[in-house]
């Protein structure tokens, strides 16, 4: 099926593997055209709304810049300056904005609310709703990660990927990035190792669905508390959030997913990604991270700035994949 127009983009699982392949093909085409300066004015005179309940660097700007490059105009909406702050419903917000423009994109990561809010908008919106990250899914990130992996490795079958992550449902933090990765990567036949400390389990339904996807596409999903086993021979490692999230250059504490000193996270500091651990991986291992990264507690500078790091290519691909999704959902005939 190649009918994308008008569909919502809340979870990559709502799209078949063939449809995700198409999104990736369009992403590569748009990347090439961007590099060559070839205009991609596919969505002229279209408007969309980017609603944010939380901060963003990559997501907001890949959507804003990307939509301008497609010939449209994206309006940034901070939820705190909308009537949402006075209790206006998702239904009323979605109906009105969808009458004004051609799509609505929203980031709402609040645990227990984000995904429900997006689905409520999707129920009432006349135009596509795009998920810019909720508590459960971050489909744009998973798509950009797939693009980056394909770009670097080509065929992804049986590639060993170590996802080393903390958040558990019980901690009431968004689990969207590892969930979207765990569901998407096995659909490309990869061997996924999810490693985390005891007590930081992702919900059972995520693991079950990931294993079902792996069985369909010939990969595997292994869940372990043994960090060393996950690193061993891995071709890609994706370690994330383990510490107190304060930037020591700016003194700024980021809000959102890890907003304050969190003792439970600090207790896991031994899981920081180090050069010594990377040396146990494949000799050509690639270090990925959705960013922002906590350079104090998550990863050594020598890893994230080192020869195995592909984090900036990964971040760049947020632009090209965002443009592909917008083109497919808002374009066509
Ligand atoms: N990876 C990601 O979603 O980055 P931002 O939070 O900056 O959008």
CSV table of C-alpha atoms and ligand atoms in Angstrom, one decimal:
chain,number,residue,atom,x,y,z
A,1,UNK,CA,0.0,0.0,0.0
A,2,UNK,CA,1.4,3.4,-0.9
A,3,UNK,CA,-1.5,5.5,0.3
A,4,UNK,CA,-0.1,7.7,3.0
A,5,UNK,CA,-2.0,10.9,2.4
A,6,UNK,CA,-4.2,11.9,5.4
A,7,UNK,CA,-2.9,9.2,7.8
A,8,UNK,CA,-1.7,9.9,11.3
A,9,UNK,CA,1.9,9.2,12.3
A,10,UNK,CA,1.7,8.3,16.0
A,11,UNK,CA,3.5,5.0,16.0
A,12,UNK,CA,5.7,3.3,13.3
A,13,UNK,CA,3.8,0.1,14.1
A,14,UNK,CA,0.8,1.6,12.4
A,15,UNK,CA,2.7,1.3,9.1
A,16,UNK,CA,3.7,-1.9,7.4
A,17,UNK,CA,7.3,-2.8,6.9
A,18,UNK,CA,6.9,-2.0,3.2
A,19,UNK,CA,5.5,1.4,4.1
A,20,UNK,CA,8.4,2.1,6.4
A,21,UNK,CA,10.7,1.1,3.5
A,22,UNK,CA,9.0,3.7,1.4
A,23,UNK,CA,9.5,6.4,4.1
A,24,UNK,CA,13.2,5.5,4.1
A,25,UNK,CA,13.5,5.6,0.3
A,26,UNK,CA,11.9,9.1,0.2
A,27,UNK,CA,14.2,10.2,3.1
A,28,UNK,CA,17.3,9.2,1.1
A,29,UNK,CA,15.9,10.9,-2.0
A,30,UNK,CA,15.2,14.1,-0.1
A,31,UNK,CA,18.7,14.0,1.5
A,32,UNK,CA,20.3,13.7,-1.9
A,33,UNK,CA,18.3,16.6,-3.2
A,34,UNK,CA,19.1,18.7,-0.1
A,35,UNK,CA,22.8,18.1,-0.7
A,36,UNK,CA,22.5,19.0,-4.4
A,37,UNK,CA,20.4,22.1,-3.8
A,38,UNK,CA,17.5,20.7,-5.8
A,39,UNK,CA,14.2,22.3,-4.7
A,40,UNK,CA,11.7,20.1,-3.1
A,41,UNK,CA,8.7,22.3,-3.1
A,42,UNK,CA,6.2,19.5,-2.6
A,43,UNK,CA,3.9,21.1,-0.2
A,44,UNK,CA,3.4,24.7,-1.3
A,45,UNK,CA,1.0,26.9,0.5
A,46,UNK,CA,0.4,24.4,3.2
A,47,UNK,CA,0.4,25.2,6.9
A,48,UNK,CA,1.0,23.0,9.9
A,49,UNK,CA,1.1,23.5,13.6
A,50,UNK,CA,3.9,22.3,15.9
A,51,UNK,CA,2.6,22.0,19.5
A,52,UNK,CA,5.1,21.4,22.2
A,53,UNK,CA,4.4,20.7,25.8
A,54,UNK,CA,8.2,20.1,26.4
A,55,UNK,CA,11.5,21.5,25.1
A,56,UNK,CA,13.1,20.3,21.9
A,57,UNK,CA,16.1,21.1,19.7
A,58,UNK,CA,16.2,18.4,17.0
A,59,UNK,CA,12.5,17.7,16.7
A,60,UNK,CA,11.2,21.2,16.6
A,61,UNK,CA,13.9,22.5,14.2
A,62,UNK,CA,13.9,19.5,11.9
A,63,UNK,CA,10.1,20.0,11.4
A,64,UNK,CA,10.3,23.8,11.1
A,65,UNK,CA,13.2,23.8,8.7
A,66,UNK,CA,12.0,20.7,6.9
A,67,UNK,CA,8.5,22.0,6.3
A,68,UNK,CA,9.9,25.4,5.0
A,69,UNK,CA,12.2,23.4,2.6
A,70,UNK,CA,9.0,21.6,1.3
A,71,UNK,CA,7.4,25.0,0.6
A,72,UNK,CA,5.1,25.2,3.6
A,73,UNK,CA,4.9,27.2,6.8
A,74,UNK,CA,5.0,25.6,10.2
A,75,UNK,CA,3.8,27.6,13.3
A,76,UNK,CA,5.4,26.8,16.6
A,77,UNK,CA,2.9,26.6,19.5
A,78,UNK,CA,4.1,26.5,23.1
A,79,UNK,CA,1.3,24.7,25.0
A,80,UNK,CA,1.7,27.0,28.0
A,81,UNK,CA,0.7,30.0,25.8
A,82,UNK,CA,-2.3,28.2,24.3
A,83,UNK,CA,-5.8,27.9,25.9
A,84,UNK,CA,-4.7,24.4,26.8
A,85,UNK,CA,-3.2,26.2,29.8
A,86,UNK,CA,-6.8,27.1,30.8
A,87,UNK,CA,-8.1,23.6,30.2
A,88,UNK,CA,-9.1,23.6,26.6
A,89,UNK,CA,-9.7,20.0,25.4
A,90,UNK,CA,-7.7,18.0,22.9
A,91,UNK,CA,-10.8,17.7,20.9
A,92,UNK,CA,-11.5,21.4,20.5
A,93,UNK,CA,-7.8,22.1,19.9
A,94,UNK,CA,-7.6,19.5,17.2
A,95,UNK,CA,-10.8,20.5,15.4
A,96,UNK,CA,-9.9,24.1,15.3
A,97,UNK,CA,-6.3,23.8,14.3
A,98,UNK,CA,-7.1,21.2,11.6
A,99,UNK,CA,-9.6,23.6,10.1
A,100,UNK,CA,-6.8,26.2,9.9
A,101,UNK,CA,-4.1,24.1,8.4
A,102,UNK,CA,-3.0,20.9,6.8
A,103,UNK,CA,-1.5,18.9,9.7
A,104,UNK,CA,-0.8,19.1,13.5
A,105,UNK,CA,2.3,17.8,15.1
A,106,UNK,CA,2.6,17.5,18.9
A,107,UNK,CA,5.1,16.6,21.6
A,108,UNK,CA,3.6,15.6,24.9
A,109,UNK,CA,5.7,13.2,27.0
A,110,UNK,CA,3.8,13.4,30.3
A,111,UNK,CA,3.6,9.8,31.6
A,112,UNK,CA,0.1,8.3,31.3
A,113,UNK,CA,-1.2,11.3,29.3
A,114,UNK,CA,0.9,11.9,26.2
A,115,UNK,CA,-0.1,9.0,24.0
A,116,UNK,CA,-3.8,9.3,25.1
A,117,UNK,CA,-3.7,13.0,24.2
A,118,UNK,CA,-2.4,12.4,20.7
A,119,UNK,CA,-4.9,9.7,20.1
A,120,UNK,CA,-7.7,12.0,21.2
A,121,UNK,CA,-6.5,14.6,18.8
A,122,UNK,CA,-6.3,12.0,16.0
A,123,UNK,CA,-9.9,11.1,16.7
A,124,UNK,CA,-11.1,14.6,16.0
A,125,UNK,CA,-8.6,16.2,13.7
A,126,UNK,CA,-9.6,16.5,10.0
A,127,UNK,CA,-5.9,16.4,9.1
A,128,UNK,CA,-2.9,14.2,10.0
A,129,UNK,CA,-1.6,14.2,13.6
A,130,UNK,CA,2.1,13.6,13.9
A,131,UNK,CA,3.7,12.4,17.1
A,132,UNK,CA,6.8,14.5,18.0
A,133,UNK,CA,7.4,12.2,21.0
A,134,UNK,CA,4.9,11.1,23.6
A,135,UNK,CA,5.3,9.0,26.7
A,136,UNK,CA,5.2,5.7,24.7
A,137,UNK,CA,6.6,6.4,21.2
A,138,UNK,CA,9.0,8.5,19.3
A,139,UNK,CA,8.5,7.4,15.7
A,140,UNK,CA,10.5,10.2,14.1
A,141,UNK,CA,13.5,9.2,16.1
A,142,UNK,CA,13.2,5.5,15.3
A,143,UNK,CA,12.8,6.3,11.6
A,144,UNK,CA,15.9,8.5,11.6
A,145,UNK,CA,17.8,5.8,13.4
A,146,UNK,CA,16.8,3.2,10.8
A,147,UNK,CA,17.9,5.6,8.1
A,148,UNK,CA,21.3,6.1,9.8
A,149,UNK,CA,21.9,2.4,10.2
A,150,UNK,CA,21.0,1.6,6.6
A,151,UNK,CA,23.2,4.4,5.4
A,152,UNK,CA,26.2,3.0,7.4
A,153,UNK,CA,25.6,-0.7,7.1
A,154,UNK,CA,23.2,-1.4,4.2
A,155,UNK,CA,21.6,-4.7,5.0
A,156,UNK,CA,20.7,-4.7,8.7
A,157,UNK,CA,19.9,-8.4,9.0
A,158,UNK,CA,21.6,-10.0,12.1
A,159,UNK,CA,23.4,-6.8,13.1
A,160,UNK,CA,23.9,-6.9,16.8
A,161,UNK,CA,22.4,-3.7,18.5
A,162,UNK,CA,22.8,-3.1,22.2
A,163,UNK,CA,20.2,-0.8,23.6
A,164,UNK,CA,21.3,0.1,27.1
A,165,UNK,CA,18.5,2.1,28.8
A,166,UNK,CA,17.1,2.8,32.2
A,167,UNK,CA,13.5,3.9,32.2
A,168,UNK,CA,10.9,1.6,33.5
A,169,UNK,CA,7.1,2.0,33.5
A,170,UNK,CA,7.2,2.2,37.2
A,171,UNK,CA,9.5,5.2,37.2
A,172,UNK,CA,6.8,7.2,35.4
A,173,UNK,CA,9.3,8.6,32.8
A,174,UNK,CA,8.7,8.5,29.1
A,175,UNK,CA,9.9,5.3,27.6
A,176,UNK,CA,9.3,6.4,24.0
A,177,UNK,CA,12.8,6.2,22.5
A,178,UNK,CA,13.7,2.6,23.6
A,179,UNK,CA,10.1,1.4,22.9
A,180,UNK,CA,10.1,2.8,19.3
A,181,UNK,CA,13.6,1.4,18.7
A,182,UNK,CA,12.7,-2.0,20.2
A,183,UNK,CA,9.7,-2.3,18.1
A,184,UNK,CA,11.2,-1.0,14.8
A,185,UNK,CA,14.6,-2.5,14.7
A,186,UNK,CA,13.6,-6.2,14.8
A,187,UNK,CA,11.4,-5.5,11.7
A,188,UNK,CA,14.8,-5.2,9.9
A,189,UNK,CA,16.0,-8.6,11.2
A,190,UNK,CA,18.5,-7.1,13.7
A,191,UNK,CA,19.6,-9.0,16.9
A,192,UNK,CA,18.6,-6.6,19.7
A,193,UNK,CA,20.1,-6.8,23.2
A,194,UNK,CA,18.2,-4.7,25.7
A,195,UNK,CA,20.4,-4.3,28.8
A,196,UNK,CA,19.3,-2.5,32.0
A,197,UNK,CA,19.7,-2.7,35.7
A,198,UNK,CA,17.3,-4.9,37.7
A,199,UNK,CA,14.1,-3.0,38.4
A,200,UNK,CA,14.2,-1.0,35.2
A,201,UNK,CA,12.1,-3.3,33.1
A,202,UNK,CA,10.1,-2.0,30.1
A,203,UNK,CA,6.5,-3.2,30.1
A,204,UNK,CA,5.9,-6.8,29.1
A,205,UNK,CA,3.8,-5.8,26.1
A,206,UNK,CA,6.8,-4.0,24.6
A,207,UNK,CA,9.0,-7.0,24.9
A,208,UNK,CA,6.3,-9.4,23.6
A,209,UNK,CA,5.6,-7.2,20.5
A,210,UNK,CA,9.4,-6.7,19.8
A,211,UNK,CA,9.9,-10.5,20.0
A,212,UNK,CA,6.9,-11.1,17.7
A,213,UNK,CA,8.4,-8.6,15.2
A,214,UNK,CA,11.8,-10.4,15.4
A,215,UNK,CA,10.1,-13.7,14.8
A,216,UNK,CA,8.4,-12.3,11.7
A,217,UNK,CA,11.6,-10.8,10.2
A,218,UNK,CA,14.3,-13.2,11.3
A,219,UNK,CA,16.0,-11.3,14.1
A,220,UNK,CA,16.1,-11.8,17.9
A,221,UNK,CA,15.4,-9.8,21.0
A,222,UNK,CA,17.4,-10.6,24.2
A,223,UNK,CA,16.6,-8.8,27.5
A,224,UNK,CA,19.4,-8.9,30.1
A,225,UNK,CA,20.8,-7.3,33.2
A,226,UNK,CA,24.3,-8.2,32.0
A,227,UNK,CA,25.7,-5.0,30.5
A,228,UNK,CA,28.9,-6.7,29.4
A,229,UNK,CA,27.0,-9.3,27.4
A,230,UNK,CA,25.2,-6.6,25.5
A,231,UNK,CA,28.4,-4.7,24.6
A,232,UNK,CA,30.3,-7.8,23.6
A,233,UNK,CA,30.7,-7.9,19.8
A,234,UNK,CA,27.9,-5.3,19.3
A,235,UNK,CA,28.0,-3.5,16.0
A,236,UNK,CA,25.8,-0.6,17.3
A,237,UNK,CA,25.5,0.5,20.9
A,238,UNK,CA,22.8,2.9,22.1
A,239,UNK,CA,23.3,3.8,25.7
A,240,UNK,CA,21.2,6.5,27.3
A,241,UNK,CA,20.2,8.5,30.4
A,242,UNK,CA,21.8,7.5,33.7
A,243,UNK,CA,22.4,10.5,35.7
A,244,UNK,CA,21.8,13.9,37.1
A,245,UNK,CA,20.9,16.0,34.1
A,246,UNK,CA,22.7,19.3,34.5
A,247,UNK,CA,25.0,20.8,31.9
A,248,UNK,CA,28.2,21.8,33.6
A,249,UNK,CA,29.0,24.4,30.9
A,250,UNK,CA,25.7,26.3,31.3
A,251,UNK,CA,24.6,25.2,34.7
A,252,UNK,CA,21.2,24.7,33.1
A,253,UNK,CA,19.1,21.8,34.3
A,254,UNK,CA,17.0,20.5,31.4
A,255,UNK,CA,13.4,19.9,32.1
A,256,UNK,CA,11.3,17.2,30.4
A,257,UNK,CA,12.3,13.6,30.6
A,258,UNK,CA,15.0,14.0,33.3
A,259,UNK,CA,14.3,17.3,34.9
A,260,UNK,CA,15.7,17.1,38.4
A,261,UNK,CA,18.4,15.3,40.3
A,262,UNK,CA,17.1,11.7,40.4
A,263,UNK,CA,18.7,9.5,43.0
A,264,UNK,CA,17.5,6.3,41.2
A,265,UNK,CA,19.3,7.4,38.1
A,266,UNK,CA,22.5,8.5,39.9
A,267,UNK,CA,22.6,5.0,41.5
A,268,UNK,CA,23.1,3.6,38.0
A,269,UNK,CA,26.2,5.7,37.1
A,270,UNK,CA,28.3,2.6,36.7
A,271,UNK,CA,26.4,1.9,33.5
A,272,UNK,CA,27.9,5.0,31.9
A,273,UNK,CA,29.3,4.3,28.4
A,274,UNK,CA,33.1,4.2,28.5
A,275,UNK,CA,35.9,3.7,26.1
A,276,UNK,CA,36.8,0.5,27.9
A,277,UNK,CA,33.3,-0.9,27.4
A,278,UNK,CA,33.3,0.2,23.7
A,279,UNK,CA,36.5,-1.8,23.3
A,280,UNK,CA,34.6,-5.0,24.0
A,281,UNK,CA,32.3,-4.3,21.1
A,282,UNK,CA,32.9,-5.0,17.4
A,283,UNK,CA,36.0,-3.2,16.1
A,284,UNK,CA,33.8,-1.1,13.8
A,285,UNK,CA,31.1,-0.5,16.5
A,286,UNK,CA,29.0,2.6,16.1
A,287,UNK,CA,27.8,4.7,19.0
A,288,UNK,CA,24.4,6.2,18.6
A,289,UNK,CA,22.3,8.5,20.8
A,290,UNK,CA,19.1,10.3,20.1
A,291,UNK,CA,20.5,13.3,21.9
A,292,UNK,CA,20.6,15.4,24.0
A,293,UNK,CA,23.4,13.5,25.8
A,294,UNK,CA,24.4,13.9,29.4
A,295,UNK,CA,28.2,14.1,28.9
A,296,UNK,CA,28.7,14.0,32.7
A,297,UNK,CA,27.0,10.8,33.5
A,298,UNK,CA,26.0,9.0,30.4
A,299,UNK,CA,29.0,8.8,28.2
A,300,UNK,CA,32.7,9.7,28.1
A,301,UNK,CA,33.6,12.6,25.8
A,302,UNK,CA,36.2,10.3,24.1
A,303,UNK,CA,33.3,8.1,23.0
A,304,UNK,CA,30.7,10.6,21.9
A,305,UNK,CA,33.4,12.7,20.2
A,306,UNK,CA,35.4,9.7,19.1
A,307,UNK,CA,35.8,7.9,15.8
A,308,UNK,CA,32.9,5.4,16.5
A,309,UNK,CA,30.3,8.1,17.2
A,310,UNK,CA,27.7,8.7,14.5
A,311,UNK,CA,25.5,10.9,16.7
A,312,UNK,CA,25.6,14.0,14.4
A,313,UNK,CA,24.7,11.9,11.3
A,314,UNK,CA,21.9,10.4,13.3
A,315,UNK,CA,20.6,13.8,14.3
A,316,UNK,CA,20.9,15.2,10.8
A,317,UNK,CA,18.8,12.4,9.5
A,318,UNK,CA,15.9,13.7,11.7
A,319,UNK,CA,15.6,16.4,9.1
A,320,UNK,CA,15.4,14.1,6.1
A,321,UNK,CA,13.1,11.6,7.7
A,322,UNK,CA,10.8,14.4,9.0
A,323,UNK,CA,10.5,15.8,5.5
A,324,UNK,CA,9.7,12.3,4.1
A,325,UNK,CA,6.9,11.7,6.5
A,326,UNK,CA,5.4,15.2,5.9
A,327,UNK,CA,5.7,14.8,2.2
A,328,UNK,CA,4.0,11.4,2.2
A,329,UNK,CA,1.2,12.3,4.7
A,330,UNK,CA,0.5,15.7,3.4
A,331,UNK,CA,1.3,15.3,-0.3
A,332,UNK,CA,0.3,12.8,-3.0
A,333,UNK,CA,-3.0,12.8,-4.9
B,1,LIG,N1,16.1,13.4,19.9
B,1,LIG,C1,15.2,14.3,20.2
B,1,LIG,O1,14.0,14.1,20.1
B,1,LIG,O2,15.7,15.6,20.4
B,1,LIG,P1,15.0,16.8,20.9
B,1,LIG,O3,14.4,16.5,22.3
B,1,LIG,O4,16.0,17.9,21.0
B,1,LIG,O5,13.8,17.1,20.0
